[in-house]
mmCIF file of C-alpha atoms in Angstrom:
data_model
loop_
_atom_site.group_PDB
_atom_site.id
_atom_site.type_symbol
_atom_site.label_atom_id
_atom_site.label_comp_id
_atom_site.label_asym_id
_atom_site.label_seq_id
_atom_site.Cartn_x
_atom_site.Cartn_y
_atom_site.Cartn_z
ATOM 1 C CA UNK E 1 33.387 -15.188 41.639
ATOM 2 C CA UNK E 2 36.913 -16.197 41.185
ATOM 3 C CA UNK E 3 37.767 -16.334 44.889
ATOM 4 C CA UNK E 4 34.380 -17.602 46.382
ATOM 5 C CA UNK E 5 35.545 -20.678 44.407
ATOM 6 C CA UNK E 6 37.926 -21.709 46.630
ATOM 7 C CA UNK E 7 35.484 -22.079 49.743
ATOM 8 C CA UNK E 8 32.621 -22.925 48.098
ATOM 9 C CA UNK E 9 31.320 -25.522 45.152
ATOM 10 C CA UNK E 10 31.119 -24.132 41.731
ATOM 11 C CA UNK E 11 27.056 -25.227 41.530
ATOM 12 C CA UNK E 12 26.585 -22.609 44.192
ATOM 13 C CA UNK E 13 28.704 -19.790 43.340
ATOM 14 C CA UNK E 14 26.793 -20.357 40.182
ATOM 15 C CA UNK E 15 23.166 -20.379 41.379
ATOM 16 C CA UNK E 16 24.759 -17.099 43.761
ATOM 17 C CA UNK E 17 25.590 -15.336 40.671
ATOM 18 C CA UNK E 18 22.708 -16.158 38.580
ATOM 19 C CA UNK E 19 25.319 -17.805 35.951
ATOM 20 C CA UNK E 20 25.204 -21.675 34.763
ATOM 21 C CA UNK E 21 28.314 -23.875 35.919
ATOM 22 C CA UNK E 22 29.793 -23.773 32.448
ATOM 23 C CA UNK E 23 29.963 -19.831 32.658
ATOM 24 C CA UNK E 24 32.032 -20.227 36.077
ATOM 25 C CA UNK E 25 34.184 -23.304 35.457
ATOM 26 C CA UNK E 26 34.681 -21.103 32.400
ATOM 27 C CA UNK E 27 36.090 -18.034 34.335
ATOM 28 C CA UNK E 28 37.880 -20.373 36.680
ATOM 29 C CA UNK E 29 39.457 -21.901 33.810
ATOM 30 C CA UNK E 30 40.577 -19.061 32.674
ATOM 31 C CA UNK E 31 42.146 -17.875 36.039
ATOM 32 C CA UNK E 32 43.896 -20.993 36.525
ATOM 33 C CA UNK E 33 45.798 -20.692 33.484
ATOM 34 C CA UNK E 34 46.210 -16.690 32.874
ATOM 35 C CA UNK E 35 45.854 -15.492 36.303
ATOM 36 C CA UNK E 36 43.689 -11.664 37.056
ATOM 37 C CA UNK E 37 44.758 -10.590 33.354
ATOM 38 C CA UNK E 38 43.291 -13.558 31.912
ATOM 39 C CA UNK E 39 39.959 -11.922 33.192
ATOM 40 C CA UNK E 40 39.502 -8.735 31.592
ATOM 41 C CA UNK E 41 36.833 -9.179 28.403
ATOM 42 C CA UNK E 42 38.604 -10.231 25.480
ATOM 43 C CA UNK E 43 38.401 -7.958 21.700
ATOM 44 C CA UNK E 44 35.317 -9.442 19.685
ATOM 45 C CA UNK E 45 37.193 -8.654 16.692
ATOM 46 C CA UNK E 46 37.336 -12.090 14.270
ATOM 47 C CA UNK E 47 40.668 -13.381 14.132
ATOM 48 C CA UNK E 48 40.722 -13.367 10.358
ATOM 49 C CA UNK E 49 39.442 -10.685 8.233
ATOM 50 C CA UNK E 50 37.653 -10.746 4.440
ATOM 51 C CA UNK E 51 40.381 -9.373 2.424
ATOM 52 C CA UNK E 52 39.216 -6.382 0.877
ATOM 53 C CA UNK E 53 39.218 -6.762 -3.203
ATOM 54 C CA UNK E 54 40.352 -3.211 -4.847
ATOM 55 C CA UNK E 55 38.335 -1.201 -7.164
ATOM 56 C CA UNK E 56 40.796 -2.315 -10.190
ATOM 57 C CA UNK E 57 40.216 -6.227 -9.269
ATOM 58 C CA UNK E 58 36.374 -4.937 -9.211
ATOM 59 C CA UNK E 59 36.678 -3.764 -12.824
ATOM 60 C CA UNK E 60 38.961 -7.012 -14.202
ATOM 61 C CA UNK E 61 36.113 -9.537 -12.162
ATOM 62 C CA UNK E 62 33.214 -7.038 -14.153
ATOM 63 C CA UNK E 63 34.765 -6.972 -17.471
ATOM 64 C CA UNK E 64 35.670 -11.148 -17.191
ATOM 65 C CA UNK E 65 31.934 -11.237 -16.182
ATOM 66 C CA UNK E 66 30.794 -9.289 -19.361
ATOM 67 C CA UNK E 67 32.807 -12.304 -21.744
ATOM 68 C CA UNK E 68 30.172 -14.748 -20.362
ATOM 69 C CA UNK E 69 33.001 -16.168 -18.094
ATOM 70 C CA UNK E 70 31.765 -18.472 -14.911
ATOM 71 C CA UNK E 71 33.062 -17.349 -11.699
ATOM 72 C CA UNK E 72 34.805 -20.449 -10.848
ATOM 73 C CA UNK E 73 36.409 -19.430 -14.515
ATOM 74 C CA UNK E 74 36.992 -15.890 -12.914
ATOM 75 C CA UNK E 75 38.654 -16.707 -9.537
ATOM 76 C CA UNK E 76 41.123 -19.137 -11.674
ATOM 77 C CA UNK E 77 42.152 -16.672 -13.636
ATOM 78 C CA UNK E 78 42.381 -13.650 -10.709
ATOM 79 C CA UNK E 79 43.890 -16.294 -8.561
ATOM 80 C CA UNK E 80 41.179 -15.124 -6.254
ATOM 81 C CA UNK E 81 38.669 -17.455 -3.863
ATOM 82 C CA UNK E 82 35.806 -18.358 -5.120
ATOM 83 C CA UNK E 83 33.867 -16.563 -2.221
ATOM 84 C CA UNK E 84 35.456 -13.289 -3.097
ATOM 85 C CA UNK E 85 34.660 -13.777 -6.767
ATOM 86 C CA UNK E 86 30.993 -14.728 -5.818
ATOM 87 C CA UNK E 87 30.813 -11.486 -3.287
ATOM 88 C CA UNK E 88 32.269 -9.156 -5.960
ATOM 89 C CA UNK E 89 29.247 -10.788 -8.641
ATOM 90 C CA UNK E 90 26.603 -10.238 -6.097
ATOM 91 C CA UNK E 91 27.360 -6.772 -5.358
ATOM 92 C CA UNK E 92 28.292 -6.054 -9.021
ATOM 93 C CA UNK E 93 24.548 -6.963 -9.830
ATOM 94 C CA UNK E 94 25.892 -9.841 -12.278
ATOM 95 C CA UNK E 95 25.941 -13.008 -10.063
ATOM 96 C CA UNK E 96 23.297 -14.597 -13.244
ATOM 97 C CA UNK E 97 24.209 -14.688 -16.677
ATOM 98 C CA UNK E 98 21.063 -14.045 -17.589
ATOM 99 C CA UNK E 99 21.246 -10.148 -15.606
ATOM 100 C CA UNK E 100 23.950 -9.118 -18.475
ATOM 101 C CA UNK E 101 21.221 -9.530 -21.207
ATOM 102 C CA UNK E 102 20.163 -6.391 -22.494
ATOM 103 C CA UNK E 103 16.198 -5.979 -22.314
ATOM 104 C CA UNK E 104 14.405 -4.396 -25.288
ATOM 105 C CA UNK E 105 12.791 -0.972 -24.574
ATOM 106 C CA UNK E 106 9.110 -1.523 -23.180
ATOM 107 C CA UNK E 107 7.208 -0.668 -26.230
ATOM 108 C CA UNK E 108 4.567 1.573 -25.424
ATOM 109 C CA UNK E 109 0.974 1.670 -27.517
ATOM 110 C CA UNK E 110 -1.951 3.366 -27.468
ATOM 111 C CA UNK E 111 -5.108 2.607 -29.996
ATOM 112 C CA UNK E 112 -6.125 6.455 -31.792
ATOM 113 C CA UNK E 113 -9.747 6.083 -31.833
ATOM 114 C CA UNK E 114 -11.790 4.273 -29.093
ATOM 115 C CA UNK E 115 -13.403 1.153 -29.852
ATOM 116 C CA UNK E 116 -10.505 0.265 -32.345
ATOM 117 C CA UNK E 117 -9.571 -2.173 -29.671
ATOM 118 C CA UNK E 118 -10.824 -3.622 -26.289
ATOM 119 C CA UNK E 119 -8.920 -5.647 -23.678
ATOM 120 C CA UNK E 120 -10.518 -8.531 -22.553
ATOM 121 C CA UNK E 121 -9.243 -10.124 -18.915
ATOM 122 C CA UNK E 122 -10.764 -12.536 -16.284
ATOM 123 C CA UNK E 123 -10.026 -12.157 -12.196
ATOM 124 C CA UNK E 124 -11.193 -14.706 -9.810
ATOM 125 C CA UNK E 125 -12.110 -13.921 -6.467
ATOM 126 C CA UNK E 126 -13.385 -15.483 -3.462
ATOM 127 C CA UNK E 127 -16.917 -15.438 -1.990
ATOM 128 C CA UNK E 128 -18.005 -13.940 0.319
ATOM 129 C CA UNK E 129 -19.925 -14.962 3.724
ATOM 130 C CA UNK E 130 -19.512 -13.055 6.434
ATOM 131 C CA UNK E 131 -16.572 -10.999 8.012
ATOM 132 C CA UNK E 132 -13.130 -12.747 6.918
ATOM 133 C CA UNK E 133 -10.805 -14.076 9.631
ATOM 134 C CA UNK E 134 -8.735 -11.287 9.441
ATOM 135 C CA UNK E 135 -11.193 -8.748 10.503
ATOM 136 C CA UNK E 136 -13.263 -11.028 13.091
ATOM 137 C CA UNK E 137 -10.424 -12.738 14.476
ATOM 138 C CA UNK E 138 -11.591 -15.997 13.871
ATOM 139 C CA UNK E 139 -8.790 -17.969 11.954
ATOM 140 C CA UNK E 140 -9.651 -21.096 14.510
ATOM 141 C CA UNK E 141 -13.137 -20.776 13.327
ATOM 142 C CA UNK E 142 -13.999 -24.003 10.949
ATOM 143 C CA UNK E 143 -15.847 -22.439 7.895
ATOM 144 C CA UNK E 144 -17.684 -23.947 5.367
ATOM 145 C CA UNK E 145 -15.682 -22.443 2.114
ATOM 146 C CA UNK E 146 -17.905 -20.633 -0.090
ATOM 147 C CA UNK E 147 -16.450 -21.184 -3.311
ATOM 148 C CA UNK E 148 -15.296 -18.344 -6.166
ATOM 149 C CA UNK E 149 -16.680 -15.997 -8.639
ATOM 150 C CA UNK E 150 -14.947 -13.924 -11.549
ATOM 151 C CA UNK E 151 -14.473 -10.524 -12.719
ATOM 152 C CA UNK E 152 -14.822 -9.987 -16.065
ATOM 153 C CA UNK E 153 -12.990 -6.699 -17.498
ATOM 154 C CA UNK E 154 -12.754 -4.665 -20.670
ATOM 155 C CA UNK E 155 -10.886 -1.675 -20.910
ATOM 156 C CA UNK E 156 -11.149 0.311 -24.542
ATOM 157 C CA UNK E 157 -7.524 1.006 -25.083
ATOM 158 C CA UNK E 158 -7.989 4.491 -26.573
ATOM 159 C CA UNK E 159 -10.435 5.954 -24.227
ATOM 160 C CA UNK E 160 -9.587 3.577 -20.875
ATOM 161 C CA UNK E 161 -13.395 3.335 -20.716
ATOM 162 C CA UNK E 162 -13.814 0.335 -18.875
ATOM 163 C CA UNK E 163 -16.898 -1.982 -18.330
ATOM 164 C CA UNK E 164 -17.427 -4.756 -15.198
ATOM 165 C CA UNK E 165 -19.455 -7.967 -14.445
ATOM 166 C CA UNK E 166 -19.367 -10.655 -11.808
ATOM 167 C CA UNK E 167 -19.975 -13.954 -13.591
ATOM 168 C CA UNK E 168 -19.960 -17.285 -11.977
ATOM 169 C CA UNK E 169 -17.568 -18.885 -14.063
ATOM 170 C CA UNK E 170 -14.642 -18.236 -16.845
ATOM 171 C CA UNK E 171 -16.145 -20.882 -19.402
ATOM 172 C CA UNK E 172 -16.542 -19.634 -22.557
ATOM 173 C CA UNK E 173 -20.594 -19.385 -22.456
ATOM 174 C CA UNK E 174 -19.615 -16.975 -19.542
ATOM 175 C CA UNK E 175 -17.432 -15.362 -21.906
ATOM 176 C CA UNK E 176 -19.273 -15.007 -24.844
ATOM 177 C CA UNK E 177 -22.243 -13.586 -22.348
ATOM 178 C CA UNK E 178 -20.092 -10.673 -21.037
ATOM 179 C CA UNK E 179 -18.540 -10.060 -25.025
ATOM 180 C CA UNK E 180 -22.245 -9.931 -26.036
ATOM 181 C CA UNK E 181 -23.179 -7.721 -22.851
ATOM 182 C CA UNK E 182 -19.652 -5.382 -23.927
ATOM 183 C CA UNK E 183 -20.911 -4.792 -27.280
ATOM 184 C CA UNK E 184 -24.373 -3.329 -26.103
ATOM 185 C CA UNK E 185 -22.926 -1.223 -23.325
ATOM 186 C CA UNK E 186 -20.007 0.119 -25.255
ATOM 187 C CA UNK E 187 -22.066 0.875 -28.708
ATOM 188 C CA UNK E 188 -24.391 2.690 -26.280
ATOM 189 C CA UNK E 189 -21.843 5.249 -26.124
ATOM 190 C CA UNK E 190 -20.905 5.335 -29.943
ATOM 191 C CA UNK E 191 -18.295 3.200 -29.317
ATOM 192 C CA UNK E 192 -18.023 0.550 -32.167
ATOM 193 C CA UNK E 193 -16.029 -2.619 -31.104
ATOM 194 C CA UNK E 194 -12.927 -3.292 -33.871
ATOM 195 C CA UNK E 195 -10.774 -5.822 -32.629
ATOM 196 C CA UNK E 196 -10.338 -7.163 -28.615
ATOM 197 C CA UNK E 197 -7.070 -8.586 -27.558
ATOM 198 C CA UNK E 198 -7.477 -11.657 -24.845
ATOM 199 C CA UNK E 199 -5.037 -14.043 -22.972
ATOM 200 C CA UNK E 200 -4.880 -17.818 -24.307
ATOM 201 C CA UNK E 201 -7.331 -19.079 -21.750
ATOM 202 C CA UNK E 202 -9.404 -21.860 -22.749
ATOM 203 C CA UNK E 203 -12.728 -19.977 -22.807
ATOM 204 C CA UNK E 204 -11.129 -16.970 -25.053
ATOM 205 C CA UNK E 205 -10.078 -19.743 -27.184
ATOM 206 C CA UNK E 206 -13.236 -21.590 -27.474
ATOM 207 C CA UNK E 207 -15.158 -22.314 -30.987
ATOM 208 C CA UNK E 208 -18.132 -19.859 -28.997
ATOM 209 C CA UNK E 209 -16.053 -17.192 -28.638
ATOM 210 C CA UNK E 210 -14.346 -17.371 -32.005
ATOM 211 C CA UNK E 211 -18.088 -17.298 -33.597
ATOM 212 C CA UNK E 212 -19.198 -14.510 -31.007
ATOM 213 C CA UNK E 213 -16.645 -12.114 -32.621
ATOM 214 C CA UNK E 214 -17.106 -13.047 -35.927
ATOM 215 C CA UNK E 215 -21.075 -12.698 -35.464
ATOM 216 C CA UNK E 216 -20.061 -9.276 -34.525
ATOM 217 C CA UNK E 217 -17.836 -8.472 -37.068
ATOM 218 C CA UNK E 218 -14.729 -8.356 -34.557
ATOM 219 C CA UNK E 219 -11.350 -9.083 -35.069
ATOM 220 C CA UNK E 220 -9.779 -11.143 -32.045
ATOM 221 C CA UNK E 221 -6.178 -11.226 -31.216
ATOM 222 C CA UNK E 222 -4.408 -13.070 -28.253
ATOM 223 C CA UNK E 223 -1.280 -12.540 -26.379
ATOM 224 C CA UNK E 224 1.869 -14.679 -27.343
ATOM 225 C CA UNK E 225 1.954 -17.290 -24.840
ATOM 226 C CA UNK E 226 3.734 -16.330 -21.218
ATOM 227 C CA UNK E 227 3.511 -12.595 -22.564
ATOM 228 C CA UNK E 228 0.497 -11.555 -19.932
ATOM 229 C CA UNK E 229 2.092 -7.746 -20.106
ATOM 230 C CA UNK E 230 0.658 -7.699 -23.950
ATOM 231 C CA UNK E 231 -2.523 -7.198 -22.305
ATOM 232 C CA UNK E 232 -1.260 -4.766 -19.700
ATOM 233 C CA UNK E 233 -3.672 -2.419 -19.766
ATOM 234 C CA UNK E 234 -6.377 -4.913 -18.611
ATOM 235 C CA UNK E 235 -3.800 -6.189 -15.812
ATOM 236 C CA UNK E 236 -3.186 -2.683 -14.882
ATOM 237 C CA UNK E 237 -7.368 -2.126 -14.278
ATOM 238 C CA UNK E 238 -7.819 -5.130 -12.474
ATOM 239 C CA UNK E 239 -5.158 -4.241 -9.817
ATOM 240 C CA UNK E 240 -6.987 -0.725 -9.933
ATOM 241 C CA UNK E 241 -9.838 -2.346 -9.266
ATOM 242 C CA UNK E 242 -8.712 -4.570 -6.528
ATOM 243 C CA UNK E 243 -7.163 -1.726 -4.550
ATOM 244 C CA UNK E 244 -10.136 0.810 -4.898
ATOM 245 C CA UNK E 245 -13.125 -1.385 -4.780
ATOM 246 C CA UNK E 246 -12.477 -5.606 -3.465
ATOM 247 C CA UNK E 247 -10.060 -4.947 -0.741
ATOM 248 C CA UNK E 248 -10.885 -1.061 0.047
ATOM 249 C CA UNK E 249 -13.219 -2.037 2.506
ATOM 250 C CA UNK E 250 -14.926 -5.136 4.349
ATOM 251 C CA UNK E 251 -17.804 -6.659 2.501
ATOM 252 C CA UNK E 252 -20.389 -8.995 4.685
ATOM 253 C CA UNK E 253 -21.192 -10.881 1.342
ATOM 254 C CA UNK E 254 -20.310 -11.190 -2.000
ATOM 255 C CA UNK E 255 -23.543 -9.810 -3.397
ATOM 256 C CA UNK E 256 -22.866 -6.265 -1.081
ATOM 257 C CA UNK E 257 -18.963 -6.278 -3.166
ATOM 258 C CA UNK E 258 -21.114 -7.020 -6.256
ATOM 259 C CA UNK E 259 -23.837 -4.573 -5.796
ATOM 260 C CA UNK E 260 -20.952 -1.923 -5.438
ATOM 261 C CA UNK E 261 -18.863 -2.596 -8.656
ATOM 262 C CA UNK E 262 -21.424 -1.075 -10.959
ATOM 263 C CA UNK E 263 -20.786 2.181 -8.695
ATOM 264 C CA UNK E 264 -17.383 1.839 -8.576
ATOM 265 C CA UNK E 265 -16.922 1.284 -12.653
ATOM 266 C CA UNK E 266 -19.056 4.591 -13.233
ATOM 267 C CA UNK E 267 -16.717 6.615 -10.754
ATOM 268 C CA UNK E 268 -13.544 5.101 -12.569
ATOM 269 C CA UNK E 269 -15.133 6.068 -16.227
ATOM 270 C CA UNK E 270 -16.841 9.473 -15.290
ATOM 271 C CA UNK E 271 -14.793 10.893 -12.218
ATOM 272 C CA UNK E 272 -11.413 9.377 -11.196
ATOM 273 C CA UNK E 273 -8.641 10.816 -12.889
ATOM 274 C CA UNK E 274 -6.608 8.933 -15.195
ATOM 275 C CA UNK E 275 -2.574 9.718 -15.426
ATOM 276 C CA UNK E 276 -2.547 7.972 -18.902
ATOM 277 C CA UNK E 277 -5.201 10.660 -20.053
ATOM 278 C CA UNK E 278 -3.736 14.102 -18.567
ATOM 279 C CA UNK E 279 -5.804 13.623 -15.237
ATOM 280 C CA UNK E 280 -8.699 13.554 -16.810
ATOM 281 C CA UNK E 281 -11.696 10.820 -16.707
ATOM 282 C CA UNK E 282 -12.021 7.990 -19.309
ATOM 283 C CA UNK E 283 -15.068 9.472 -20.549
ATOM 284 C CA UNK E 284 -13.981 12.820 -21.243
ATOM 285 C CA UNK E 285 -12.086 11.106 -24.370
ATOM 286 C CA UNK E 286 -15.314 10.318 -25.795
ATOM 287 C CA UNK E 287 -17.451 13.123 -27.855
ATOM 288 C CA UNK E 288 -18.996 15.454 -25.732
ATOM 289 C CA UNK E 289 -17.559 13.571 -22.733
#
């Protein structure tokens, strides 16, 4: 390349060698000034190199870090950079504060008797009409939207015996209709409803409800507020039931995904085994189950 440019013009040793002109006035550049040796590839090593911190400086930026001090407060007082400081915190698993607090234990529970109390939860899930985009390839496709509907759960603590309905709203008639529909199904079983433990949503909160438990002589408890896990065992079924019965396979409409939670909900109380119960059903925790 080098020598062609002295008979010819750069743009056409360039368009010769399938380079662009800055590549060869590059290399020519480089000839002028350094001559053949100035053409061998130069090392891609960086001229400057992260300084590596020891395993003592490790410990003293830890220990710092564990008396609440900042890392600009740390890199004054190592005589370090900041960006070291900041690297060591990172990889240390302490760049927050908040990551030295020491979490309480999870406290595990689990009601004795079934029916002594019920989680109550609410999902809300899209209609349904016709094959989704993902499916038919039709993202391009203008759709009408079909609007939502909602999964109402209850899972009896004790037993995990779990009972389902699509409602077309989370207001608290909708509420009190699936509490009142609960009751019946459960005490069908011999299961007598003793307390139910909801989130703070409006319809759980509602005068309707309130009277709907205490017609029933039922005790109702909610979460503490931004605590959703105190009602994990109703969080825990609904992503159960998403996995094994919304999203396991593609529904045309919303009343063919409806039409096959009743069979799902029997399969999860009567046949599916539960980890929480020794691999063994939800009903078989009920007499004679």
């Amino acid at each position: 390349m080098v020598r062609r440019l002295d008979s010819m013009p750069a743009a056409v040793v360039a368009a010769g060698f399938g380079v662009s002109l800055r590549t060869v006035r590059k290399w020519k550049s480089r000839y002028r000034h350094g001559g053949v040796e100035a053409l061998v590839d130069k090392s891609s090593r960086p001229l400057r190199c992260r300084s590596k911190l020891t395993e003592k400086t490790y410990r003293e930026i830890f220990s710092l870090r564990q008396s609440r001090l900042t890392g600009d407060e740390i890199a004054a007082r190592l005589r370090l950079s900041r960006s070291s400081v900041f690297r060591a915190l990172r990889k240390l698993g302490c760049s927050r504060l908040a990551s030295l607090e020491v979490k309480p234990p999870v406290r595990r529970y689990q009601w004795e008797k079934p029916g002594q109390m019920l989680h109550l939860d609410i999902k809300r899930l899209g209609k349904i009409d016709g094959v989704g985009h993902r499916k038919a390839g039709t993202r391009q496709v203008c759709r009408r939207r079909p609007g939502w509907e909602y999964l109402h759960v209850c899972v009896d603590d004790a037993s995990r015996m779990a009972y389902t309905a699509i409602l077309p709203d989370e207001t608290a008639e909708s509420a009190v209709e699936f509490l009142w529909s609960a009751v019946a199904w459960y005490t069908a079983r011999g299961i007598r409803i003793e307390r139910v433990l909801t989130d703070n949503g409006s319809c759980y909160a509602s005068r309707k409800f309130r009277e709907a438990c205490r017609e029933f002589g039922i005790r109702h408890k909610r979460t503490r507020p931004y605590r959703p896990q105190t009602n994990g065992k109703a969080e825990r079924f609904i992503r159960t039931a998403l996995k094994e019965w919304a999203y396991a396979q593609t529904y045309t409409h919303s009343w063919k995904r409806t039409a096959y939670l009743s069979k799902w909900t029997h399969h999860y109380n009567f046949v599916r085994p539960h980890s929480a119960l020794g691999r063994k059903p939800p009903a078989s925790c009920l007499s004679g189950g």
